[in-house]
XYZ file of C-alpha atoms in Angstrom:
507
model
C 182.060 268.724 64.276
C 184.892 266.647 65.646
C 187.359 265.587 62.968
C 187.913 261.896 63.674
C 190.406 261.370 60.861
C 191.992 263.470 58.190
C 191.489 261.705 54.835
C 194.747 260.737 53.148
C 196.771 261.671 56.236
C 200.217 260.107 56.303
C 202.000 257.692 58.612
C 199.311 256.360 60.907
C 196.004 256.570 59.083
C 194.055 253.465 60.062
C 191.131 253.970 57.715
C 192.880 255.359 54.648
C 190.375 256.655 52.130
C 187.398 255.464 54.175
C 187.513 257.911 57.090
C 184.850 260.121 55.562
C 182.350 257.338 54.890
C 179.241 256.897 56.995
C 178.541 253.967 59.248
C 177.405 250.742 57.633
C 175.799 249.546 60.853
C 173.210 252.076 62.043
C 171.437 251.501 65.333
C 168.806 248.803 65.204
C 170.182 247.050 62.124
C 171.055 243.394 62.579
C 173.354 241.497 60.265
C 171.931 238.492 58.468
C 173.838 235.256 58.153
C 177.024 236.995 59.287
C 177.128 235.977 62.903
C 176.821 239.530 64.188
C 174.507 241.396 66.496
C 172.901 244.720 65.902
C 175.096 246.401 68.467
C 178.196 244.584 67.260
C 179.216 243.089 70.582
C 179.671 239.526 71.679
C 177.834 238.128 74.663
C 179.550 238.267 78.015
C 179.662 234.846 79.555
C 181.599 233.324 82.439
C 185.043 232.347 81.220
C 186.371 228.830 81.223
C 190.075 229.394 80.781
C 192.831 231.569 82.161
C 196.009 231.119 80.205
C 197.087 229.939 76.776
C 197.806 226.217 77.106
C 201.074 224.488 76.473
C 201.075 221.942 73.644
C 200.116 218.398 74.603
C 203.505 216.778 74.203
C 205.208 219.438 76.267
C 202.535 218.985 78.909
C 203.017 215.210 79.045
C 206.784 215.618 79.263
C 206.374 218.086 82.101
C 203.980 215.655 83.790
C 206.729 213.034 83.714
C 209.189 215.517 85.165
C 206.700 216.450 87.868
C 206.108 212.820 88.751
C 209.823 212.077 88.950
C 210.370 215.062 91.184
C 207.392 214.052 93.317
C 208.762 210.520 93.792
C 212.099 211.929 94.829
C 210.529 214.359 97.235
C 208.340 211.691 98.788
C 211.260 209.360 99.252
C 213.496 212.032 100.763
C 210.695 213.645 102.842
C 211.558 217.027 101.369
C 210.073 218.842 98.376
C 212.199 219.103 95.298
C 212.325 222.388 93.369
C 210.508 222.282 90.055
C 211.114 224.621 87.142
C 210.176 224.637 83.504
C 213.102 224.804 81.115
C 213.588 228.143 79.417
C 213.832 228.311 75.634
C 217.268 227.374 74.447
C 219.002 228.864 71.434
C 218.954 226.833 68.275
C 221.097 227.193 65.168
C 219.669 229.102 62.257
C 217.921 226.682 59.936
C 218.832 226.317 56.317
C 216.764 228.454 53.995
C 213.989 226.458 52.443
C 210.602 227.368 51.068
C 209.650 223.878 50.052
C 205.968 223.223 50.709
C 206.552 219.553 51.389
C 209.760 219.641 53.401
C 209.543 217.728 56.628
C 210.038 219.346 59.989
C 208.396 218.950 63.355
C 207.387 221.960 65.451
C 209.828 222.943 68.105
C 209.590 225.414 70.945
C 213.325 226.042 70.884
C 213.946 229.740 70.487
C 216.764 231.758 69.035
C 216.235 235.411 69.821
C 216.961 237.566 66.779
C 219.546 240.263 66.747
C 218.691 243.716 68.052
C 216.502 245.660 65.587
C 219.031 248.391 64.980
C 218.232 248.911 61.315
C 215.141 249.162 59.152
C 213.715 245.873 57.832
C 215.368 244.629 54.665
C 213.576 244.232 51.345
C 213.940 240.465 51.565
C 213.537 238.277 54.660
C 216.673 237.118 56.490
C 217.943 233.664 55.611
C 217.598 232.583 59.232
C 214.964 233.944 61.595
C 213.714 233.014 65.049
C 212.787 229.357 65.483
C 210.224 229.962 68.226
C 207.326 227.627 67.488
C 209.304 225.369 65.141
C 212.337 225.410 62.867
C 210.248 225.714 59.700
C 208.762 228.974 60.917
C 212.271 230.433 60.944
C 212.836 229.635 57.277
C 212.117 232.189 54.569
C 209.366 231.579 52.051
C 206.084 229.728 52.300
C 205.872 226.823 54.732
C 203.001 224.364 54.299
C 202.680 220.573 54.284
C 199.652 219.677 52.185
C 198.352 216.123 52.455
C 195.869 214.346 50.217
C 192.656 216.230 49.651
C 193.903 219.520 51.056
C 193.331 222.675 48.979
C 196.249 224.609 47.563
C 197.061 228.017 48.989
C 195.484 231.090 47.379
C 197.494 232.232 44.370
C 197.159 235.993 44.739
C 198.902 236.470 48.086
C 201.324 239.403 48.014
C 201.935 240.067 51.736
C 205.522 240.153 52.914
C 204.561 237.976 55.848
C 201.496 235.988 56.968
C 200.435 233.119 59.195
C 197.377 230.861 59.578
C 196.944 229.189 62.972
C 194.358 227.257 64.935
C 193.473 229.567 67.839
C 192.573 226.684 70.144
C 195.205 224.017 69.540
C 197.928 226.475 68.562
C 198.821 224.523 65.394
C 200.267 226.669 62.602
C 198.653 225.400 59.400
C 200.763 227.495 57.047
C 203.048 230.506 57.157
C 205.102 232.824 54.992
C 208.123 234.529 56.563
C 206.362 234.203 59.920
C 209.254 235.606 61.977
C 210.236 238.443 59.650
C 210.627 241.509 61.856
C 208.566 244.300 60.298
C 206.916 247.548 61.431
C 203.576 246.528 62.977
C 201.520 249.752 62.784
C 198.467 249.755 65.064
C 198.344 245.984 65.377
C 200.811 246.754 68.180
C 197.773 248.028 70.089
C 196.848 244.367 70.715
C 199.931 244.070 72.922
C 199.114 247.431 74.494
C 195.606 246.251 75.357
C 196.740 242.842 76.600
C 199.237 244.602 78.882
C 197.221 247.555 80.197
C 193.552 246.520 79.957
C 193.519 244.473 83.223
C 194.938 247.392 85.231
C 191.868 249.645 85.329
C 188.178 248.867 85.967
C 186.100 249.934 82.985
C 183.973 252.285 85.136
C 187.016 254.342 86.200
C 186.634 257.999 85.185
C 189.619 260.088 84.076
C 189.763 263.812 83.322
C 192.134 264.461 80.438
C 195.022 266.830 81.133
C 197.014 268.536 78.344
C 200.065 266.405 79.189
C 198.057 263.243 78.532
C 197.898 264.021 74.810
C 201.493 265.152 74.406
C 203.888 263.363 72.083
C 201.457 261.991 69.492
C 202.903 261.711 66.009
C 201.783 263.830 63.083
C 198.872 262.290 61.205
C 197.919 259.997 64.092
C 194.528 258.339 63.934
C 192.263 259.921 66.552
C 188.944 259.147 68.188
C 188.397 262.789 69.197
C 189.397 263.095 72.854
C 189.371 266.652 74.225
C 191.463 268.197 76.993
C 189.521 268.921 80.136
C 186.827 266.363 79.360
C 186.243 263.240 81.443
C 186.001 259.747 79.977
C 185.484 256.303 81.430
C 188.066 253.609 80.820
C 185.349 251.832 78.841
C 185.090 254.861 76.529
C 188.852 254.961 76.064
C 189.116 251.292 75.119
C 186.330 251.701 72.579
C 188.407 254.516 71.103
C 191.465 252.262 70.964
C 189.780 249.288 69.310
C 187.198 250.910 67.047
C 188.943 254.058 65.817
C 192.488 252.958 66.625
C 192.785 256.265 68.448
C 196.319 257.181 69.391
C 194.823 259.859 71.636
C 193.035 257.140 73.635
C 196.271 255.134 73.850
C 198.184 258.128 75.195
C 195.534 258.913 77.817
C 195.530 255.301 79.040
C 199.338 255.322 79.033
C 199.316 258.495 81.148
C 197.000 256.761 83.609
C 199.407 253.809 83.626
C 202.452 255.834 84.692
C 203.383 257.387 81.372
C 204.426 256.328 77.895
C 207.921 255.181 78.912
C 206.591 253.011 81.732
C 203.920 251.540 79.481
C 206.499 250.742 76.792
C 208.643 249.023 79.411
C 205.685 246.924 80.534
C 204.795 246.032 76.952
C 208.316 244.841 76.175
C 208.316 242.833 79.382
C 204.952 241.274 78.550
C 206.101 240.462 74.998
C 209.048 238.567 76.444
C 206.695 236.729 78.815
C 204.594 235.674 75.811
C 207.812 234.524 74.065
C 207.205 237.114 71.357
C 210.922 237.570 70.805
C 210.655 239.348 67.440
C 208.976 242.357 69.048
C 210.584 245.587 70.194
C 208.201 248.309 71.364
C 209.102 251.987 71.098
C 205.659 253.597 70.960
C 202.584 252.017 72.601
C 200.280 253.072 69.763
C 202.290 251.422 66.972
C 203.207 254.743 65.358
C 206.248 254.470 63.098
C 209.397 254.743 65.200
C 213.029 253.681 64.724
C 213.633 250.076 65.821
C 209.942 249.386 66.447
C 209.238 245.944 64.972
C 207.172 242.821 65.428
C 206.275 239.809 63.279
C 203.217 237.970 62.028
C 204.002 235.230 64.537
C 204.241 237.632 67.481
C 201.119 239.571 66.533
C 199.236 236.283 66.490
C 200.537 235.518 69.982
C 199.286 238.921 71.168
C 195.835 238.317 69.711
C 195.627 234.833 71.190
C 196.616 236.081 74.627
C 194.287 239.076 74.485
C 191.320 236.985 73.407
C 191.441 235.209 76.762
C 190.070 238.394 78.325
C 186.323 238.977 78.115
C 186.723 242.754 77.829
C 189.277 242.357 75.034
C 186.870 240.104 73.120
C 184.035 242.576 73.654
C 185.961 245.592 72.401
C 187.587 243.942 69.397
C 184.250 242.558 68.194
C 182.266 245.795 68.607
C 181.156 247.219 65.261
C 179.767 250.608 66.316
C 179.484 252.508 69.585
C 178.563 255.900 70.993
C 181.501 258.054 72.117
C 181.243 261.093 74.426
C 181.379 264.433 72.656
C 182.394 267.854 73.871
C 180.664 269.591 76.764
C 178.762 272.658 75.577
C 176.215 275.157 76.788
C 172.969 275.471 74.903
C 171.054 278.691 74.259
C 169.457 278.478 77.670
C 172.861 278.257 79.367
C 172.418 274.630 80.338
C 175.498 272.416 80.112
C 175.047 269.411 77.842
C 177.261 266.722 76.450
C 176.171 264.637 73.543
C 177.679 261.616 71.834
C 178.729 260.694 68.334
C 178.971 257.322 66.646
C 182.277 255.615 66.033
C 182.701 252.628 63.755
C 185.252 249.837 63.810
C 187.889 250.344 61.117
C 188.289 246.561 60.755
C 186.549 246.112 57.393
C 186.083 242.359 57.796
C 183.963 243.240 60.821
C 182.159 246.358 59.600
C 182.117 245.703 55.854
C 182.773 248.165 53.044
C 181.589 248.882 49.531
C 184.069 246.418 48.009
C 184.220 243.798 50.766
C 181.548 242.070 52.824
C 181.572 241.394 56.532
C 183.369 238.063 56.886
C 181.128 235.256 58.243
C 182.104 234.422 61.806
C 184.565 237.307 62.198
C 185.158 238.619 65.719
C 188.095 241.054 65.492
C 190.956 241.519 66.098
C 192.970 244.634 65.002
C 194.081 246.474 61.895
C 196.808 249.020 61.216
C 198.280 251.184 58.482
C 201.345 253.416 58.525
C 203.849 254.687 55.987
C 206.582 252.235 57.013
C 204.386 249.272 57.878
C 201.891 249.485 55.057
C 198.634 247.690 55.875
C 198.674 245.107 58.674
C 195.887 243.028 60.160
C 195.205 240.184 62.570
C 191.772 238.568 62.435
C 189.977 235.776 64.285
C 186.983 233.893 62.918
C 184.986 230.736 63.628
C 183.326 228.269 61.300
C 181.827 224.871 62.138
C 183.453 224.833 65.553
C 186.927 225.698 64.244
C 188.529 229.000 65.351
C 191.359 230.398 63.241
C 193.772 233.302 63.672
C 195.295 234.932 60.581
C 197.855 237.729 60.491
C 198.809 239.506 57.255
C 201.560 242.129 57.029
C 202.155 244.626 54.230
C 200.667 243.298 50.969
C 202.541 244.510 47.902
C 199.298 245.020 46.002
C 197.894 248.444 46.702
C 194.282 247.623 45.829
C 191.673 249.026 48.160
C 191.215 246.819 51.279
C 193.855 244.396 49.970
C 194.988 243.352 53.462
C 191.432 242.267 54.288
C 190.998 240.448 50.985
C 194.165 238.436 51.519
C 193.149 237.711 55.115
C 189.727 236.499 53.966
C 191.365 234.259 51.357
C 193.652 232.737 53.984
C 190.759 232.216 56.395
C 188.785 230.448 53.664
C 191.786 228.263 52.919
C 192.381 227.523 56.597
C 188.827 226.358 57.217
C 189.000 224.067 54.166
C 192.487 222.785 54.998
C 191.978 222.146 58.722
C 192.635 218.484 59.425
C 194.097 217.963 55.955
C 197.511 219.543 56.436
C 200.379 218.697 58.733
C 201.141 221.628 61.064
C 204.421 223.366 60.282
C 204.767 224.841 63.760
C 202.887 225.932 66.841
C 201.926 229.021 68.814
C 203.994 228.638 71.961
C 202.623 229.119 75.456
C 203.703 232.012 77.686
C 206.530 231.364 80.085
C 204.290 231.469 83.156
C 202.065 228.785 81.635
C 205.024 226.473 81.159
C 206.114 227.096 84.721
C 202.590 226.654 86.089
C 202.176 223.333 84.306
C 205.257 222.080 86.165
C 203.679 222.717 89.567
C 202.040 219.567 91.000
C 199.305 221.619 92.679
C 198.425 223.744 89.639
C 194.747 223.935 88.794
C 194.251 224.252 85.019
C 190.608 225.227 85.327
C 190.995 228.518 87.174
C 188.682 231.407 86.315
C 189.090 233.511 83.208
C 191.049 236.742 83.149
C 192.861 236.010 86.403
C 196.167 235.599 84.625
C 197.166 233.053 87.253
C 197.872 229.373 86.929
C 195.226 228.400 89.438
C 194.918 227.562 93.108
C 196.898 224.954 94.904
C 195.752 221.400 94.605
C 194.553 219.292 97.501
C 198.014 218.100 98.472
C 199.066 217.547 102.074
C 201.931 219.663 103.306
C 203.360 216.677 105.168
C 205.718 214.350 103.298
C 203.888 211.134 102.454
C 207.104 209.173 102.799
C 207.162 210.121 106.458
C 203.917 208.277 107.153
C 204.018 204.934 108.955
C 201.575 202.091 108.340
C 200.007 200.010 111.108
C 202.513 197.232 110.644
C 205.348 199.693 111.127
C 206.565 199.742 107.536
C 207.397 203.008 105.822
C 205.038 204.814 103.504
C 207.096 204.359 100.351
C 204.477 202.221 98.632
C 201.874 204.839 99.467
C 204.157 207.456 97.948
C 204.555 205.407 94.793
C 200.809 204.898 94.522
C 200.113 208.595 94.986
C 202.773 209.511 92.450
C 201.412 206.999 89.952
C 197.932 208.392 90.344
C 199.323 211.889 89.956
C 200.957 210.901 86.674
C 197.671 209.582 85.295
C 195.744 212.665 86.395
C 198.305 215.102 85.066
C 198.750 213.338 81.744
C 195.015 212.938 81.187
C 194.149 216.383 82.455
C 196.974 217.922 80.480
C 195.588 216.461 77.284
C 191.956 217.344 77.902
C 192.542 220.837 79.246
C 195.773 222.017 77.686
C 195.545 220.514 74.238
C 192.461 222.598 73.469
C 192.014 226.281 74.150
C 188.221 226.655 74.170
C 186.765 230.015 73.201
C 183.086 229.820 74.184
C 180.935 232.501 72.616
C 183.950 234.267 71.151
C 182.394 234.297 67.721
C 179.318 232.200 68.356
C 177.335 235.398 68.615
C 173.555 235.663 68.573
C 172.056 236.039 65.107
C-alpha cells in the first residue's frame, strides 16, 4: 500500500488529520445541487480570453495615449514608439482600518522591502499599494453602502481578500499585502509558470535525482523512482494531493528546482505580485519565502485563464498510476489508486459541505504558514475569488469555514459596496493594450496579446488625394475612428474577464 500522507506529519501536511479518510466521491456518484460532476472535472470548451484585462479607466487612458501617438505618427510619416508606464513608487499610506474611509483604487506600486526576516506578529504600518492605497493599510478595508451586509463576525485570519474574478474589483480586504508564508498555495504560481511548457501526454521516467531535496514531512502523491508518468498524471498529483514529489519531478523536467524558482520569481514580477519571493517551488517552509493574500489571488486569476489549470483545480477525484509489479504468473502489471482533492470546499468533509459553485483553487498547510487557501466560486453569474491566510482559530477546517463565510458575504454584497481596490493586470497586458494593432480577442492560453490589426504599413499622412492635398484629414479621421474603437472595445472586452464554464458545470 502506498502511503500518500503520514497523519499528523509536520511542516507541509496538506490534509492534516484527514489523510486517512476515504474518498467522499466514489466513481459514479454525482453531486446534487452543488454544481459538480461525478468525475469532478469541468467541461473543456474553447476559450474566449487570453490575458487578464486592464481596468477600464486605465484602458481608456491608454486609448487616448495611443490615439495621440497615432496622430503624431501620421502627421510625421513615421511611427512613434508606444510604451505602457511602469508602476511608480508611492509613499506609504497612513495606517487606517476604518471601514468607511474614502480612497480610490490605484495601480501605483511600492515594492516592499526584501523579506530578510520572518513575518512579524502584527502587520506593517505601511505595505505595498499595488491595486490601491487602501490595500496597503493595515486592518479591514471595506466601504459598505446602503443595504449591504456587514462582514462576518468570526473571521480570525491574519490576512484575507474578496475580489470579483472578472472585473478585478476588490470588495473587501484585511491586511491584503501582508507578506506571510504561503504554504502550498504557492503551487498556483508554480502551475501558472510551468504548466504551459509541457504537453499533458508527455511521458517522463522518474530518476532518483528528480525526487531529491524534498523537505521532511512533505505531502506526497506516491511517485516512485523508475516509474513513468504522463505530465497529466503529475499535474493531478500537484493539484489533488498537493504532492511535493510531483512538483519536484516537473521541476526536474523544467531544468531543475533553481531554474524553476527563477522562472517563478520572474513570472510573479510580470504579474505585479511584488509581495512574493519564491525559494521552493512547492511552497515548503523556507527562509524568506513569502507571499500575500493579494498576490495569491493574482496567481489564481492568472492560472484560471488556462483550460488545463481550470480542469485540474476543479477535479475532485482521479486515478493515479501505481507501482509496476509482477503477478503470480510472472506477468507485469500496473494498477491505479484513487486520489482525492484535499480542497474541502470542493470534496466536502464530515464537518463541512461542498460549497455550491466551487471550482478550486488551492489549499496549503505548513508549520510556519498555518492553513492557507484560495478559492473561486460562481453564483448567479457572479464569480468571486477569496484568499484566506492563517486563521488564528484552530478548529477543524477553519480556513474553509472562513472562506465560505467570505464567499457568502461577497455574493450578497456584490453591487452594494464600493470597491476598495483592484486586481491589477500583468505588465504584458498593459503593454499590449498600448499597441494600436493589438487584438483583445485572441485565443485562450496563448499568453499573447493577439495578432496585429489590419493597419497599413504605409504612413497615412503620406497619401495624396486627387486634388493634390495631403492626407492629414484622412489621418485625423482614421485616428478618430481608432479612438472610438479602442475606447468602446476596451470597455466591452477589458472591463469584464469572462470565465465561461469555469464553474457552470453540468449537474
